[in-house]
mmCIF file of C-alpha atoms in Angstrom:
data_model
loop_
_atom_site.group_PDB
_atom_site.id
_atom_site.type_symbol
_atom_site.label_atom_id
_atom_site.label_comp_id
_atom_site.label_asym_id
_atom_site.label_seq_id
_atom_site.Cartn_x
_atom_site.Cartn_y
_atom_site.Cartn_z
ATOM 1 C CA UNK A 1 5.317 12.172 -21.143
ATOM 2 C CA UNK A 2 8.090 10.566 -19.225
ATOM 3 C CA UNK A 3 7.131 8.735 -15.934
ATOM 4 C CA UNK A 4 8.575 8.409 -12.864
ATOM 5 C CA UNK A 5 10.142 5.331 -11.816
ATOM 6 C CA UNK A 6 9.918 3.228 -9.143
ATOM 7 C CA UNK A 7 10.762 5.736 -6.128
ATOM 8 C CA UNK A 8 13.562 4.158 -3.788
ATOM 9 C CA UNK A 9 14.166 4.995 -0.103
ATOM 10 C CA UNK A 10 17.307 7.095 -0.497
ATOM 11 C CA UNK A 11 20.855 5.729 1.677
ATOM 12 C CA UNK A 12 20.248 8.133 4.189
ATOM 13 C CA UNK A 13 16.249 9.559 4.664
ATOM 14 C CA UNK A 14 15.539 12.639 6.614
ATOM 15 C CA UNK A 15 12.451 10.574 8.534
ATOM 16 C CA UNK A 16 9.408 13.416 9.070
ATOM 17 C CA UNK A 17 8.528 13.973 12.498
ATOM 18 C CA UNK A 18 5.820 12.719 14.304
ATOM 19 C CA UNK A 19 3.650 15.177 13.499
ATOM 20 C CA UNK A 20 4.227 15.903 10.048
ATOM 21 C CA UNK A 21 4.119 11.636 9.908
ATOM 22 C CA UNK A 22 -0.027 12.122 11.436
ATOM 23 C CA UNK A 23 -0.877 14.622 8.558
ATOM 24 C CA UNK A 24 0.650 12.453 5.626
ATOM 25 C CA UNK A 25 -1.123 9.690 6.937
ATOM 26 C CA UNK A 26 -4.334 11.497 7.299
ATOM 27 C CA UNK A 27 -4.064 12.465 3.648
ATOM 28 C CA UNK A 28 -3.756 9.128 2.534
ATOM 29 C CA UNK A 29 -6.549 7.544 4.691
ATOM 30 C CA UNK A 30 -8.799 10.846 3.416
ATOM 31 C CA UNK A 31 -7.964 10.461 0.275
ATOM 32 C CA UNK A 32 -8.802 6.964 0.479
ATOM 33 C CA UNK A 33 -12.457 7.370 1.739
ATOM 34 C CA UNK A 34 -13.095 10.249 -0.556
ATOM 35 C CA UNK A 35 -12.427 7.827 -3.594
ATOM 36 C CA UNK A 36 -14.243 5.412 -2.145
ATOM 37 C CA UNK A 37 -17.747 7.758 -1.749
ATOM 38 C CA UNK A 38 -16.872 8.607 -5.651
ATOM 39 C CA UNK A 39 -16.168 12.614 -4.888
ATOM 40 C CA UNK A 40 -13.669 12.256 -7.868
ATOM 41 C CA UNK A 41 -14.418 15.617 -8.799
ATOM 42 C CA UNK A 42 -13.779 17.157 -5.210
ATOM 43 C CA UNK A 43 -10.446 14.722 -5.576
ATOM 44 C CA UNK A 44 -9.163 16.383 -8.669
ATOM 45 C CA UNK A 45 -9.847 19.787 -7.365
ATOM 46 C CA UNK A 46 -8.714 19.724 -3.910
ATOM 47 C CA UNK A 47 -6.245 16.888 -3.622
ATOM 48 C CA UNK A 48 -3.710 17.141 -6.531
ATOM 49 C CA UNK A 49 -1.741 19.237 -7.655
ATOM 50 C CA UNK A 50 -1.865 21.437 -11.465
ATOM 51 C CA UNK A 51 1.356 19.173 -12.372
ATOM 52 C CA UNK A 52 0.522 15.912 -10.550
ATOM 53 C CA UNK A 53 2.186 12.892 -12.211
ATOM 54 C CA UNK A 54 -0.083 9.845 -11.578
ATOM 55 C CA UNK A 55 1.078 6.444 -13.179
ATOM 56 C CA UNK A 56 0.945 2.616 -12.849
ATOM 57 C CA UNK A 57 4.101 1.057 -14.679
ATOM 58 C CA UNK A 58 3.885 -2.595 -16.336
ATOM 59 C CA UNK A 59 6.274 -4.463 -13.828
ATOM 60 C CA UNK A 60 8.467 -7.029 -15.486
ATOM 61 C CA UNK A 61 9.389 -10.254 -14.652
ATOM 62 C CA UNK A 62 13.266 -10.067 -14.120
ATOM 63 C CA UNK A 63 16.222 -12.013 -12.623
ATOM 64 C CA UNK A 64 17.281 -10.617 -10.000
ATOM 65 C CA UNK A 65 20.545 -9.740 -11.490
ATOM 66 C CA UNK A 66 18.937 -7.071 -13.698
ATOM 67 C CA UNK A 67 18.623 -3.886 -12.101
ATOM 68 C CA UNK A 68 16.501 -1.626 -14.576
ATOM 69 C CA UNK A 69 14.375 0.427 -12.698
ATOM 70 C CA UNK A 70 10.458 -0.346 -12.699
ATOM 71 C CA UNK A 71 8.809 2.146 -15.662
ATOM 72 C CA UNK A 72 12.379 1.794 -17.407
ATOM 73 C CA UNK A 73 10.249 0.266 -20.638
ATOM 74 C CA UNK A 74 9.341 3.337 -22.357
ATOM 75 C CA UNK A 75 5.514 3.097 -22.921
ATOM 76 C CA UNK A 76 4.765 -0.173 -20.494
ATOM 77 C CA UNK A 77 2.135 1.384 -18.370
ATOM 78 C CA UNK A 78 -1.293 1.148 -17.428
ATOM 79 C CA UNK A 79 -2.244 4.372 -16.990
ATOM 80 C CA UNK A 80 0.639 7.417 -16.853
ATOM 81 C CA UNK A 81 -1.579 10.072 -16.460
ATOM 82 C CA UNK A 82 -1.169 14.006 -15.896
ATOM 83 C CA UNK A 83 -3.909 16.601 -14.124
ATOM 84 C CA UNK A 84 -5.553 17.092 -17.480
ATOM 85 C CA UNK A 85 -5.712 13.250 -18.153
ATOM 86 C CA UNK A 86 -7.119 12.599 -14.515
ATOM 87 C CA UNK A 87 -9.982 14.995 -15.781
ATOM 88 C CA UNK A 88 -10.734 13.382 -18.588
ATOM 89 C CA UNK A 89 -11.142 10.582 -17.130
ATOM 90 C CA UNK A 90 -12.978 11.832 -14.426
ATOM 91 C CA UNK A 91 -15.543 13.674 -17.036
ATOM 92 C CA UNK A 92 -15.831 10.148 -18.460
ATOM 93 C CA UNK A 93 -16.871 8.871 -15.587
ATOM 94 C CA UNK A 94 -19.700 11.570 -15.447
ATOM 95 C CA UNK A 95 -21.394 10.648 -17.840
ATOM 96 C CA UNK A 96 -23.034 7.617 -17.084
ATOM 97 C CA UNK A 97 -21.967 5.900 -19.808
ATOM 98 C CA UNK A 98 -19.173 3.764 -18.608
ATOM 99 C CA UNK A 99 -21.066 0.531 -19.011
ATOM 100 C CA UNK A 100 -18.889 -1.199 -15.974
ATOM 101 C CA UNK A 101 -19.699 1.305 -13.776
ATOM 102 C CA UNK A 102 -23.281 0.718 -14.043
ATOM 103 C CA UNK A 103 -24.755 -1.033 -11.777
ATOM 104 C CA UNK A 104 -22.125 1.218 -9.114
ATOM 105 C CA UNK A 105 -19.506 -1.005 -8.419
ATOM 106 C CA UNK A 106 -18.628 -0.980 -4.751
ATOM 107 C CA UNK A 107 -14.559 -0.100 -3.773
ATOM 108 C CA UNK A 108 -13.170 -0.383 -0.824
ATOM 109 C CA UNK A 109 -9.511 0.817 -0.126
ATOM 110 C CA UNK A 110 -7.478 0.124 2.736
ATOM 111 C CA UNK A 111 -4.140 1.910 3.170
ATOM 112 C CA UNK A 112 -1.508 0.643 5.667
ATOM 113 C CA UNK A 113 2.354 0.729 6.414
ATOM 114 C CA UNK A 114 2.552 4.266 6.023
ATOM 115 C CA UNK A 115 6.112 5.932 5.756
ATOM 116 C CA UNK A 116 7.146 9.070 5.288
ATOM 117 C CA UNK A 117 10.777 10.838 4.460
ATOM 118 C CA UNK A 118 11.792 14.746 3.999
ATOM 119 C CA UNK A 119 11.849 15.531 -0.060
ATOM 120 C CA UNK A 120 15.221 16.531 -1.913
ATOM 121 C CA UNK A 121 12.629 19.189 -2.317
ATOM 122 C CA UNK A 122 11.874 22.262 0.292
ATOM 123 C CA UNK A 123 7.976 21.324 1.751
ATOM 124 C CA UNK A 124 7.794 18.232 -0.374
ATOM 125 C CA UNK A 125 7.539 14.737 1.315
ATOM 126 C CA UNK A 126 8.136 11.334 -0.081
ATOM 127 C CA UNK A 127 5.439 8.818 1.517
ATOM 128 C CA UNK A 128 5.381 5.127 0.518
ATOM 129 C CA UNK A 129 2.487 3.201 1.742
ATOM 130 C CA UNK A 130 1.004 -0.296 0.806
ATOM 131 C CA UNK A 131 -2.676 -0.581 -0.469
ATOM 132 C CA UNK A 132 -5.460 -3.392 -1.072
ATOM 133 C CA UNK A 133 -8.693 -2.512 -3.346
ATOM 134 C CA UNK A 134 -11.203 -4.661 -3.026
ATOM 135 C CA UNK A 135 -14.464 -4.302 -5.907
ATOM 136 C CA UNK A 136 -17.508 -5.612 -6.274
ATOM 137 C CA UNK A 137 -19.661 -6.133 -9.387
ATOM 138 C CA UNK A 138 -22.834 -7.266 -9.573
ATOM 139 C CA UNK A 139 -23.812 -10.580 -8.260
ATOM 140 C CA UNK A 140 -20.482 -12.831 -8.452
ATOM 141 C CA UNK A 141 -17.465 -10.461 -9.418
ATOM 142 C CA UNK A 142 -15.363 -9.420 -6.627
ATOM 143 C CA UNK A 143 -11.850 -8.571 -7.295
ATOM 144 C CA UNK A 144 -8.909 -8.163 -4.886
ATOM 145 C CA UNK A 145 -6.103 -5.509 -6.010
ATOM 146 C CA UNK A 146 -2.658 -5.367 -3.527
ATOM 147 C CA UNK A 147 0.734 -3.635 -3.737
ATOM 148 C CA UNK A 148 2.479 -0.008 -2.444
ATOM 149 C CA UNK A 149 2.305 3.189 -3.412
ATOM 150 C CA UNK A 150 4.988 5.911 -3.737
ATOM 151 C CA UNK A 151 3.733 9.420 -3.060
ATOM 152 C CA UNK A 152 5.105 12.940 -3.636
ATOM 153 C CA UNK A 153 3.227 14.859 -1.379
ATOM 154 C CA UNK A 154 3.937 18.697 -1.894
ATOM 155 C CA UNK A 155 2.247 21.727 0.729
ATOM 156 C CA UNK A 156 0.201 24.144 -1.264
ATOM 157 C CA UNK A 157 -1.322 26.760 0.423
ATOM 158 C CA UNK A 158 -1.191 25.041 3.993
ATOM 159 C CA UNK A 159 -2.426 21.636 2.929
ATOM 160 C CA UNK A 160 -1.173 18.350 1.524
ATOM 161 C CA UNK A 161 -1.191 17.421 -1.829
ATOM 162 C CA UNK A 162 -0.527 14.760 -4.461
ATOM 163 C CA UNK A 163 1.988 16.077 -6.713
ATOM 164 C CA UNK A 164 3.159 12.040 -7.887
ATOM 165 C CA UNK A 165 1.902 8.688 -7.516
ATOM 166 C CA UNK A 166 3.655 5.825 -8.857
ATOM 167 C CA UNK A 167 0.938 2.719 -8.185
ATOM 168 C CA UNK A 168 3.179 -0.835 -8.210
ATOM 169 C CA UNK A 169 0.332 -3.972 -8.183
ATOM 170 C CA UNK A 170 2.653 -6.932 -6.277
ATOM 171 C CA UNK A 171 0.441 -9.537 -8.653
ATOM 172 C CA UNK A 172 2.191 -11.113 -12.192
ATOM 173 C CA UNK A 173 -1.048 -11.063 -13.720
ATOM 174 C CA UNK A 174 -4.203 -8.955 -12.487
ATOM 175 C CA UNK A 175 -7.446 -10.922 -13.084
ATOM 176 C CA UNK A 176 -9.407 -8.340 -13.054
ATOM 177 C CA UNK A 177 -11.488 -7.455 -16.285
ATOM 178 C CA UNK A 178 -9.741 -3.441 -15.790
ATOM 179 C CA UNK A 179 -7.967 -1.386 -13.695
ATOM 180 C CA UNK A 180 -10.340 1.132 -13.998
ATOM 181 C CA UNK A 181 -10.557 2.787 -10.300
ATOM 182 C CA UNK A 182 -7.718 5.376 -8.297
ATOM 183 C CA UNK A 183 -5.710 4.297 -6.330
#
């Protein structure tokens, strides 16, 4: 499956309007809570779309003199997931068996900086937005997860929804034992 790269701010964006701004945001911030109660199943169903791309590239450490794009290293991601991959994952998660999921683990997701610029694509939006998870486990582990998030947000049927995600963490090395959550 080929991934998206890192998703620029073209030379010259078609900004949304106010309005259109509000319900992109709202998304995001619903979206947000709705992970965070665990309705992944209600996610999967009413947030995304059939061919959502969802994907968290390996970021290299680079000079600043090479310009690859991020996700240019074929195979250096975390997760690079499709609809049918976000279910499995999701089933997974159903079944109670996911050993660092139990005890719950408690997520919090805060979404800020949101942006949002007409698509190249007729009622598509580009939205990039910065992020910070923070998890709980058990007694002592707490984790703290930062960086942005690039969003292809598509209307389907009167509503928003994710059609790509590409998920850049803004730390060299994650301490945390996975990466196991949506973002």
């Amino acid at each position: 499956m080929n991934a998206p790269t890192h998703v620029k701010t073209p030379a010259n964006p078609r900004y949304v309007d106010r309005d259109t701004l509000f319900e992109v945001e709202r998304f995001l911030i619903r979206e947000a809570r709705m992970l965070d109660e665990e309705r992944f199943r209600e996610w999967w169903h009413t947030q995304l779309t059939e061919d959502v791309h969802y994907v968290l590239p390996v970021r290299e450490v680079r000079m600043r003199a090479d310009k690859k794009p991020v996700g240019s290293n074929p195979g250096a991601y975390v997760f690079n997931d499709n609809h049918p991959m976000l279910d499995m994952r999701i089933r997974r998660l159903e079944t109670g068996l996911v050993w660092m999921e139990d005890p719950q683990n408690y997520i919090r997701r805060f979404v800020s900086n949101v942006d949002a610029a007409w698509a190249d694509v007729e009622g598509e939006v580009d939205a990039w937005s910065n992020f910070i998870v923070y998890r709980n486990r058990r007694q002592r582990d707490e984790t703290v997860v930062w960086g942005t998030k690039q969003c292809r947000l598509r209307r389907v049927d009167g509503q928003w929804k994710l059609a790509r995600r590409v998920i850049l963490v803004d730390q060299r090395v994650v301490l945390d034992k996975n990466l196991y959550f949506f973002i």
